[in-house]
Short mmCIF file of C-alpha atoms in Angstrom, two decimals:
data_model
loop_
_atom_site.label_atom_id
_atom_site.label_comp_id
_atom_site.label_asym_id
_atom_site.label_seq_id
_atom_site.Cartn_x
_atom_site.Cartn_y
_atom_site.Cartn_z
CA MET A 1 -24.33 -14.61 8.98
CA THR A 2 -21.89 -11.92 9.55
CA THR A 3 -18.75 -12.16 6.80
CA GLN A 4 -15.65 -13.04 8.03
CA ARG A 5 -12.16 -13.84 5.30
CA ALA A 6 -8.84 -16.00 6.60
CA VAL A 7 -5.38 -14.74 6.09
CA SER A 8 -3.11 -17.25 6.75
CA GLY A 9 -1.16 -20.89 4.91
CA ASP A 10 1.48 -20.31 2.69
CA ALA A 11 3.25 -17.32 2.77
CA GLY A 12 3.55 -16.54 -1.19
CA ASN A 13 5.95 -14.06 -2.57
CA ALA A 14 7.43 -11.50 -0.57
CA ARG A 15 9.42 -8.46 -1.61
CA TYR A 16 12.92 -8.07 -0.36
CA THR A 17 14.12 -4.12 -0.82
CA TYR A 18 17.42 -2.70 -0.71
CA ARG A 19 19.10 0.38 -1.47
CA LEU A 20 21.45 0.99 -4.57
CA ARG A 21 24.70 3.22 -4.56
CA VAL A 22 24.23 3.86 -8.07
CA SER A 23 27.35 6.11 -10.43
CA SER A 24 26.58 8.49 -12.53
CA THR A 25 26.87 6.95 -15.68
CA ALA A 26 24.26 4.12 -14.55
CA ARG A 27 21.92 7.12 -13.26
CA THR A 28 22.01 8.71 -17.06
CA ALA A 29 21.08 5.00 -18.16
CA LEU A 30 18.88 4.32 -15.93
CA LEU A 31 17.02 8.01 -16.52
CA ALA A 32 16.60 7.37 -20.49
CA GLU A 33 15.55 3.80 -19.83
CA TRP A 34 13.05 5.32 -18.13
CA ASP A 35 12.30 7.89 -20.85
CA ARG A 36 11.63 5.18 -23.17
CA CYS A 37 9.18 3.25 -20.73
CA ARG A 38 7.48 6.67 -20.20
CA TRP A 39 7.38 7.07 -23.54
CA ILE A 40 5.78 3.79 -24.29
CA TRP A 41 3.19 3.84 -21.52
CA ASN A 42 1.63 7.49 -23.06
CA GLU A 43 1.20 6.03 -26.16
CA CYS A 44 -0.44 3.49 -24.32
CA VAL A 45 -2.81 5.55 -22.97
CA ALA A 46 -3.22 7.94 -26.12
CA LYS A 47 -4.06 4.96 -27.90
CA SER A 48 -6.85 3.49 -24.83
CA ARG A 49 -8.17 7.10 -25.23
CA GLN A 50 -8.19 7.15 -28.92
CA LEU A 51 -10.33 3.76 -28.79
CA HIS A 52 -12.99 4.43 -26.49
CA ALA A 53 -13.28 7.59 -28.85
CA HIS A 54 -14.14 5.58 -31.63
CA ASN A 55 -16.38 3.16 -29.52
CA THR A 56 -18.00 5.78 -28.79
CA ALA A 57 -18.55 6.98 -31.90
CA HIS A 58 -19.07 3.85 -33.66
CA PRO A 59 -20.81 1.46 -31.17
CA ASP A 60 -21.21 -1.44 -33.93
CA ASN A 61 -18.16 -1.59 -34.89
CA ARG A 62 -15.94 -1.63 -31.59
CA LEU A 63 -11.74 -2.29 -31.28
CA THR A 64 -9.99 -3.79 -28.28
CA CYS A 65 -7.27 -2.21 -26.61
CA GLY A 66 -6.26 -6.11 -25.12
CA PRO A 67 -2.42 -6.74 -24.74
CA ALA A 68 -1.71 -8.71 -28.31
CA GLN A 69 -3.07 -4.97 -29.29
CA LEU A 70 -0.62 -3.35 -27.17
CA ASP A 71 2.68 -5.50 -28.09
CA LYS A 72 2.47 -5.05 -31.68
CA MET A 73 2.17 -1.67 -30.83
CA LEU A 74 5.21 -2.34 -29.30
CA THR A 75 7.16 -3.97 -31.74
CA GLU A 76 6.31 -1.68 -34.58
CA ALA A 77 7.37 1.25 -32.47
CA ARG A 78 11.08 -0.82 -31.71
CA ALA A 79 11.33 -1.69 -35.87
CA ALA A 80 10.29 2.37 -36.57
CA MET A 81 12.55 4.11 -33.79
CA ALA A 82 16.18 3.37 -33.42
CA TRP A 83 15.60 5.49 -30.31
CA LEU A 84 13.45 2.29 -29.02
CA ARG A 85 16.21 -0.20 -30.04
CA GLU A 86 18.77 1.25 -28.22
CA GLY A 87 16.99 0.29 -24.66
CA SER A 88 16.24 -3.26 -23.57
CA SER A 89 13.21 -4.45 -24.34
CA VAL A 90 12.37 -6.37 -21.23
CA PRO A 91 10.94 -3.49 -19.24
CA GLN A 92 9.46 -1.73 -21.98
CA GLN A 93 7.86 -4.97 -22.13
CA GLN A 94 6.54 -5.00 -18.09
CA ILE A 95 5.34 -1.25 -18.61
CA VAL A 96 3.10 -2.71 -21.46
CA ARG A 97 2.01 -5.38 -18.94
CA ASP A 98 1.70 -2.98 -16.42
CA PHE A 99 -0.30 -0.57 -18.55
CA GLY A 100 -2.58 -3.30 -18.93
CA LYS A 101 -3.32 -5.01 -15.88
CA SER A 102 -3.86 -1.01 -14.65
CA ARG A 103 -6.50 -0.70 -17.63
CA ALA A 104 -8.44 -4.22 -16.91
CA ARG A 105 -8.74 -3.37 -13.96
CA ALA A 106 -10.69 0.32 -13.62
CA LEU A 107 -12.49 -1.47 -16.43
CA LYS A 108 -13.77 -4.28 -14.16
CA ASP A 109 -14.90 -1.54 -11.43
CA ILE A 110 -16.54 0.49 -13.74
CA LYS A 111 -18.46 -2.91 -15.30
CA ASP A 112 -19.20 -4.19 -11.67
CA ARG A 113 -20.37 -0.37 -11.07
CA LEU A 114 -18.21 0.75 -7.92
CA PRO A 115 -18.65 3.87 -6.57
CA MET A 116 -16.25 5.91 -7.84
CA GLN A 117 -14.86 6.66 -4.69
CA ARG A 118 -13.33 2.88 -4.36
CA ARG A 119 -12.98 2.48 -8.61
CA ALA A 120 -9.18 2.51 -9.81
CA GLY A 121 -9.03 5.68 -12.31
CA MET A 122 -7.95 4.98 -15.62
CA PRO A 123 -3.90 4.95 -16.84
CA ARG A 124 -3.04 9.21 -17.00
CA ILE A 125 -0.37 10.32 -18.69
CA LYS A 126 2.97 10.40 -16.76
CA ARG A 127 4.75 13.77 -16.94
CA LYS A 128 8.69 13.91 -16.55
CA ARG A 129 8.24 15.93 -13.93
CA ASP A 130 5.90 14.69 -12.10
CA ALA A 131 6.39 10.17 -12.25
CA LEU A 132 9.21 9.23 -10.17
CA PRO A 133 11.49 6.27 -12.19
CA THR A 134 10.36 2.87 -11.91
CA LEU A 135 11.50 -0.24 -14.13
CA ASN A 136 11.03 -3.85 -14.01
CA TYR A 137 12.91 -6.55 -14.69
CA THR A 138 12.20 -10.26 -15.37
CA LYS A 139 14.40 -12.65 -14.82
CA ARG A 140 16.16 -12.79 -18.02
CA GLY A 141 16.48 -8.75 -17.21
CA PHE A 142 18.68 -9.23 -15.08
CA ARG A 143 21.31 -11.67 -13.22
CA LEU A 144 23.40 -10.87 -9.81
CA LYS A 145 27.01 -11.39 -9.90
CA ASP A 146 29.22 -10.46 -7.71
CA ARG A 147 26.74 -9.22 -5.01
CA ARG A 148 26.01 -6.08 -7.70
CA LEU A 149 22.93 -6.11 -9.54
CA HIS A 150 23.35 -6.74 -13.38
CA LEU A 151 20.80 -4.98 -15.16
CA ALA A 152 19.75 -5.85 -19.43
CA GLY A 153 21.85 -3.02 -21.38
CA GLY A 154 25.35 -3.12 -18.94
CA ILE A 155 23.33 -1.41 -16.82
CA VAL A 156 25.85 -2.03 -13.45
CA LEU A 157 24.13 -1.59 -9.99
CA THR A 158 26.15 -1.57 -6.42
CA VAL A 159 23.64 -2.96 -4.30
CA VAL A 160 23.54 -2.99 0.28
CA TRP A 161 23.01 -5.96 1.20
CA SER A 162 21.23 -5.19 4.77
CA ARG A 163 20.32 -8.61 4.48
CA ASP A 164 20.70 -12.21 2.35
CA LEU A 165 18.12 -13.24 0.01
CA PRO A 166 16.45 -16.64 0.98
CA SER A 167 16.07 -18.08 -2.03
CA VAL A 168 16.84 -17.21 -5.59
CA PRO A 169 14.82 -14.05 -6.96
CA SER A 170 11.99 -14.32 -10.11
CA SER A 171 11.85 -10.45 -10.72
CA VAL A 172 13.46 -6.86 -9.62
CA ARG A 173 12.19 -3.58 -9.60
CA VAL A 174 14.64 -0.39 -10.02
CA TYR A 175 13.22 2.78 -8.58
CA ARG A 176 13.66 6.04 -7.55
CA ASP A 177 12.17 8.12 -4.64
CA SER A 178 11.22 11.31 -3.92
CA LEU A 179 14.29 12.35 -1.75
CA GLY A 180 15.99 10.79 -4.96
CA HIS A 181 17.38 7.66 -3.66
CA TRP A 182 17.34 4.41 -5.89
CA TYR A 183 16.49 0.98 -4.48
CA ALA A 184 16.01 -2.81 -5.82
CA SER A 185 13.06 -5.06 -4.56
CA PHE A 186 13.11 -8.20 -5.69
CA VAL A 187 10.14 -11.08 -5.48
CA VAL A 188 11.43 -14.22 -4.24
CA ALA A 189 9.34 -17.13 -3.09
CA ALA A 190 8.65 -17.21 0.73
CA GLU A 191 8.28 -19.87 2.94
CA ALA A 192 6.19 -19.76 5.87
CA GLN A 193 8.20 -19.90 9.27
CA PRO A 194 6.68 -20.95 11.39
CA LEU A 195 6.44 -19.92 15.54
CA PRO A 196 5.90 -22.18 18.29
CA ALA A 197 2.38 -22.79 19.21
CA THR A 198 0.96 -20.76 21.98
CA GLY A 199 -3.01 -21.90 22.39
CA ALA A 200 -3.73 -17.89 23.07
CA VAL A 201 -6.30 -15.57 20.61
CA LEU A 202 -6.71 -11.97 20.17
CA GLY A 203 -9.05 -9.42 18.99
CA VAL A 204 -7.91 -6.23 17.47
CA ASP A 205 -10.47 -3.43 17.20
CA TRP A 206 -9.17 0.11 14.94
CA GLY A 207 -9.08 3.63 16.36
CA VAL A 208 -8.33 6.67 16.34
CA LYS A 209 -7.55 8.04 20.31
CA GLU A 210 -5.49 4.29 20.08
CA THR A 211 -4.13 2.80 16.44
CA ALA A 212 -5.78 -0.71 17.95
CA THR A 213 -7.67 -2.00 21.02
CA THR A 214 -7.22 -5.86 21.91
CA THR A 215 -8.53 -8.00 24.50
CA SER A 216 -5.03 -7.95 26.08
CA ASP A 217 -4.37 -4.80 27.61
CA ALA A 218 -0.36 -5.27 26.79
CA HIS A 219 -0.79 -5.66 23.07
CA ASP A 220 -2.84 -2.58 22.79
CA LEU A 221 -1.25 -0.49 20.59
CA PRO A 222 -1.26 3.44 22.09
CA HIS A 223 -1.49 6.67 19.00
CA ALA A 224 2.07 6.73 18.38
CA GLU A 225 1.43 10.50 16.65
CA HIS A 226 4.34 10.79 14.79
CA GLY A 227 2.77 13.10 12.44
CA ARG A 228 1.78 15.93 14.76
CA ARG A 229 5.45 16.10 16.11
CA ALA A 230 6.98 16.39 12.66
CA ALA A 231 4.52 18.78 12.09
CA GLN A 232 5.73 22.15 12.78
CA ARG A 233 8.93 21.27 11.03
CA LEU A 234 6.83 20.53 7.77
CA ALA A 235 4.85 23.17 7.60
CA ARG A 236 7.99 25.64 8.23
CA TYR A 237 9.20 24.08 4.60
CA GLN A 238 5.91 24.21 3.19
CA ARG A 239 5.96 28.19 3.38
CA MET A 240 9.00 28.37 2.29
CA MET A 241 7.65 26.24 -0.59
CA ALA A 242 4.96 29.01 -0.85
CA ARG A 243 7.27 32.01 -0.74
CA ARG A 244 9.53 30.39 -3.55
CA ARG A 245 6.42 28.92 -5.64
CA PRO A 246 7.72 29.69 -8.91
CA ALA A 247 4.89 31.41 -11.82
CA LYS A 248 3.02 28.72 -14.10
CA GLY A 249 5.05 27.75 -17.19
CA GLN A 250 8.41 29.00 -14.83
CA PRO A 251 10.91 26.78 -14.15
CA ALA A 252 11.44 26.41 -10.33
CA SER A 253 14.20 28.57 -8.62
CA ARG A 254 17.29 26.31 -6.69
CA GLY A 255 15.62 27.50 -3.46
CA TYR A 256 12.40 26.08 -4.25
CA ARG A 257 13.04 22.58 -4.92
CA GLU A 258 14.96 22.56 -1.86
CA ALA A 259 12.32 23.49 0.06
CA GLN A 260 10.75 20.61 -1.55
CA ARG A 261 13.31 17.89 -0.90
CA GLN A 262 12.98 18.99 2.63
CA ALA A 263 9.95 18.30 2.82
CA ALA A 264 9.75 15.20 1.25
CA LYS A 265 12.18 13.78 3.97
CA VAL A 266 10.11 14.66 6.52
CA HIS A 267 7.41 13.26 5.08
CA LYS A 268 9.59 9.88 4.72
CA LYS A 269 10.80 9.94 7.89
CA VAL A 270 7.10 9.95 9.32
CA ALA A 271 6.32 7.02 7.03
CA ARG A 272 9.19 5.03 7.88
CA GLN A 273 8.35 5.45 11.98
CA ARG A 274 4.40 4.48 10.87
CA GLN A 275 6.08 1.48 9.21
CA ASP A 276 8.43 0.77 12.20
CA THR A 277 5.58 1.18 14.55
CA GLY A 278 3.36 -1.54 13.27
CA ARG A 279 5.71 -3.78 12.08
CA LYS A 280 7.02 -4.43 15.60
CA TRP A 281 3.57 -4.79 16.92
CA ALA A 282 2.49 -7.11 14.61
CA LYS A 283 5.29 -9.19 15.30
CA ARG A 284 4.68 -8.79 19.13
CA VAL A 285 0.77 -9.52 18.69
CA VAL A 286 1.70 -12.76 15.97
CA ARG A 287 4.71 -13.95 18.31
CA ASP A 288 2.04 -14.21 21.50
CA HIS A 289 -1.30 -16.06 19.69
CA ASP A 290 -1.89 -18.76 17.19
CA THR A 291 -5.23 -17.13 15.81
CA VAL A 292 -6.06 -12.85 15.89
CA ALA A 293 -9.59 -11.52 14.95
CA VAL A 294 -9.17 -8.51 13.06
CA GLU A 295 -11.85 -6.07 12.03
CA ASP A 296 -11.07 -5.29 8.48
CA PHE A 297 -11.80 -1.64 8.67
CA ARG A 298 -11.45 0.42 5.27
CA PRO A 299 -10.24 4.07 7.32
CA LYS A 300 -10.83 5.58 3.95
CA PHE A 301 -14.08 7.52 4.55
CA LEU A 302 -12.48 8.90 7.72
CA ALA A 303 -10.60 11.13 5.02
CA LYS A 304 -13.63 12.87 4.99
CA SER A 305 -14.86 13.62 9.05
CA THR A 306 -12.88 15.66 10.80
CA MET A 307 -11.01 13.13 12.60
CA ALA A 308 -9.20 12.60 9.15
CA ARG A 309 -5.68 14.61 10.35
CA LYS A 310 -5.31 12.13 13.01
CA ALA A 311 -6.80 9.03 11.90
CA ALA A 312 -4.09 9.61 8.99
CA ASP A 313 -1.53 9.73 11.77
CA ALA A 314 -2.36 6.79 12.60
CA ALA A 315 -1.85 4.44 9.95
CA ILE A 316 -4.67 2.43 10.45
CA GLY A 317 -4.31 0.49 6.75
CA ALA A 318 -0.53 0.56 7.06
CA THR A 319 -0.97 -1.44 10.63
CA LYS A 320 -3.49 -3.91 9.40
CA THR A 321 -1.62 -5.02 6.29
CA ALA A 322 1.58 -5.40 8.46
CA LEU A 323 -0.45 -7.97 10.48
CA THR A 324 -2.10 -9.84 8.20
CA GLU A 325 1.64 -10.11 6.33
CA MET A 326 3.19 -10.76 9.45
CA GLY A 327 0.51 -14.00 9.85
CA ARG A 328 1.19 -15.61 7.00
CA LYS A 329 4.71 -15.50 6.77
CA HIS A 330 4.70 -16.66 10.50
CA GLY A 331 1.58 -19.50 9.63
CA ARG A 332 -0.57 -18.01 12.06
CA ASP A 333 -4.57 -17.27 11.32
CA ILE A 334 -5.66 -13.81 10.86
CA ARG A 335 -9.33 -13.59 10.45
CA LEU A 336 -10.71 -10.66 9.38
CA VAL A 337 -14.48 -10.05 10.01
CA HIS A 338 -16.43 -7.33 8.52
CA PRO A 339 -16.80 -4.14 10.69
CA ALA A 340 -20.60 -3.83 10.83
CA HIS A 341 -22.05 -3.13 13.98
CA THR A 342 -19.64 -3.85 16.26
CA THR A 343 -19.72 -0.82 18.17
CA MET A 344 -23.75 -1.71 18.77
CA ASP A 345 -23.58 -5.05 20.42
CA CYS A 346 -22.72 -6.50 23.36
CA ALA A 347 -19.64 -9.43 23.86
CA SER A 348 -21.62 -10.64 26.73
CA CYS A 349 -24.78 -11.56 25.93
CA GLY A 350 -25.47 -9.97 22.01
CA ALA A 351 -27.30 -8.05 22.54
CA ARG A 352 -27.57 -4.59 19.93
CA THR A 353 -28.33 -0.63 20.41
CA LYS A 354 -31.23 0.39 19.10
CA HIS A 355 -29.13 3.24 17.87
CA ALA A 356 -25.55 3.95 17.24
CA LEU A 357 -23.36 5.20 20.01
CA PRO A 358 -22.29 8.63 19.68
CA LEU A 359 -18.36 9.25 19.15
CA SER A 360 -18.26 10.88 22.85
CA GLU A 361 -19.31 7.85 24.37
CA ARG A 362 -16.48 5.98 25.30
CA THR A 363 -18.31 3.36 27.64
CA TYR A 364 -20.42 0.05 26.72
CA THR A 365 -23.21 -0.59 28.76
CA CYS A 366 -25.58 -3.80 27.59
CA THR A 367 -29.19 -2.45 29.12
CA ALA A 368 -30.05 -6.45 28.49
CA CYS A 369 -27.29 -8.05 30.80
CA GLY A 370 -25.56 -5.05 32.41
CA LEU A 371 -21.85 -5.00 31.32
CA VAL A 372 -20.08 -2.18 31.73
CA SER A 373 -16.87 -2.41 29.66
CA PRO A 374 -14.84 0.47 27.56
CA ARG A 375 -16.23 1.10 24.08
CA ASP A 376 -13.04 -0.60 22.80
CA LYS A 377 -12.48 -3.14 24.42
CA ASN A 378 -16.37 -4.60 23.97
CA SER A 379 -15.75 -4.42 20.23
CA ALA A 380 -13.01 -6.30 20.48
CA HIS A 381 -14.57 -8.77 22.47
CA VAL A 382 -16.81 -8.66 19.94
CA MET A 383 -14.18 -10.15 17.20
CA LEU A 384 -13.90 -12.92 19.01
CA VAL A 385 -17.06 -13.50 19.10
CA ARG A 386 -17.75 -13.28 15.67
CA ALA A 387 -14.77 -15.16 14.75
CA GLY A 388 -15.57 -17.95 16.34
CA LEU A 389 -13.01 -17.80 18.95
CA ILE A 390 -14.24 -17.94 22.43
CA PRO A 391 -11.12 -17.63 24.74
CA ALA A 392 -11.54 -20.50 27.57
CA GLY A 393 -12.57 -18.45 30.42
CA ALA A 394 -14.67 -15.76 29.29
CA GLU A 395 -17.78 -14.87 30.68
CA GLY A 396 -21.57 -14.61 29.91
CA VAL A 397 -20.67 -15.44 26.17
CA ARG A 398 -24.02 -16.17 24.64
CA PRO A 399 -24.52 -20.05 22.75
CA PRO A 400 -24.20 -20.79 19.62
CA GLY A 401 -27.56 -20.39 17.96
CA ALA A 402 -28.80 -17.87 20.57
CA LEU A 403 -30.93 -14.84 18.74
CA LEU A 404 -29.70 -11.20 18.76
CA PRO A 405 -32.25 -9.68 21.29
CA GLU A 406 -32.13 -5.32 21.18
CA ALA A 407 -31.21 -3.36 23.83
CA ALA A 408 -33.55 -0.61 25.11
#
């Protein structure tokens, strides 16, 4: 039986992100809060490693590092250190919660014996030079007054309201990106915004030559190649960084930091271009179709292939995420279909080739029924068949329950 997952229904929570205008006073206060939270995170990491060493040496007397123990550690640290008490307890408690979730996820993957490349790693030390500031505040740690964001500890931030919030936010995350820009990401309860029914269905197959090939020629997503167009500028700044790289243990020069900032700026622009392309395509697909059968493709393995650079530039994972989120927002039925053998099955008769097709062979020819079709188009129609979405007028679709013959 072919496995599939449906992504539909209530929109749930949504994040609304806005740019912040941060004064020098507010920036100093935010960085001071982050220093405290980073210290607490590192203490949690040290305690976790200490308990792991103890449990390895004394398996009969095992100790735990759960939320209760971490909260107790935070309470004792705040009581002993005036420096910690100067900061708000809300982001400090949230950093402990984040550590607990990260550690629990890693332990679950170890328990489930997932392959190493799929496991979530254990929490690591956050170094001052490497970790970007991020502060989480629950409802009791912030408020919106006069269209400004007031954080616990007397920090006031000016929000660039590009759009209005649909409802009262339940939490906010204030963070700084690699370019030094500050943002506020609000979590709000989002209701589905249903679109008019169209009665149309669509099958989507992911690829490298084209990011998305669909059963409708008008909705194919060609490879935008944003990264390839920016590669020359990026290589220039990376060469500048290589020439100005500081010696080990020495601080970076101003020229190195400037080249690093320019390289980060190029990366950020390419990421935004990919995100914008994916969202616009997803909105068009969701607007024109009631149900979409999508290949549940995990492109991580492509990073080890000869197509790694082009596959990364296609941003398949980000585009698939944009499609599922857009479908959830507008109440559409998004069905994720398991990708196994989708390039080997015939969408017309259901026959399966004996051997996997090489990537150089772009035309699918079925020896059982004689169907000749572009390889990716055939795979897109296979998505519809596997999801049970056989569109009206489809030719040669096998009847329900028919056996899968093997093609020669």
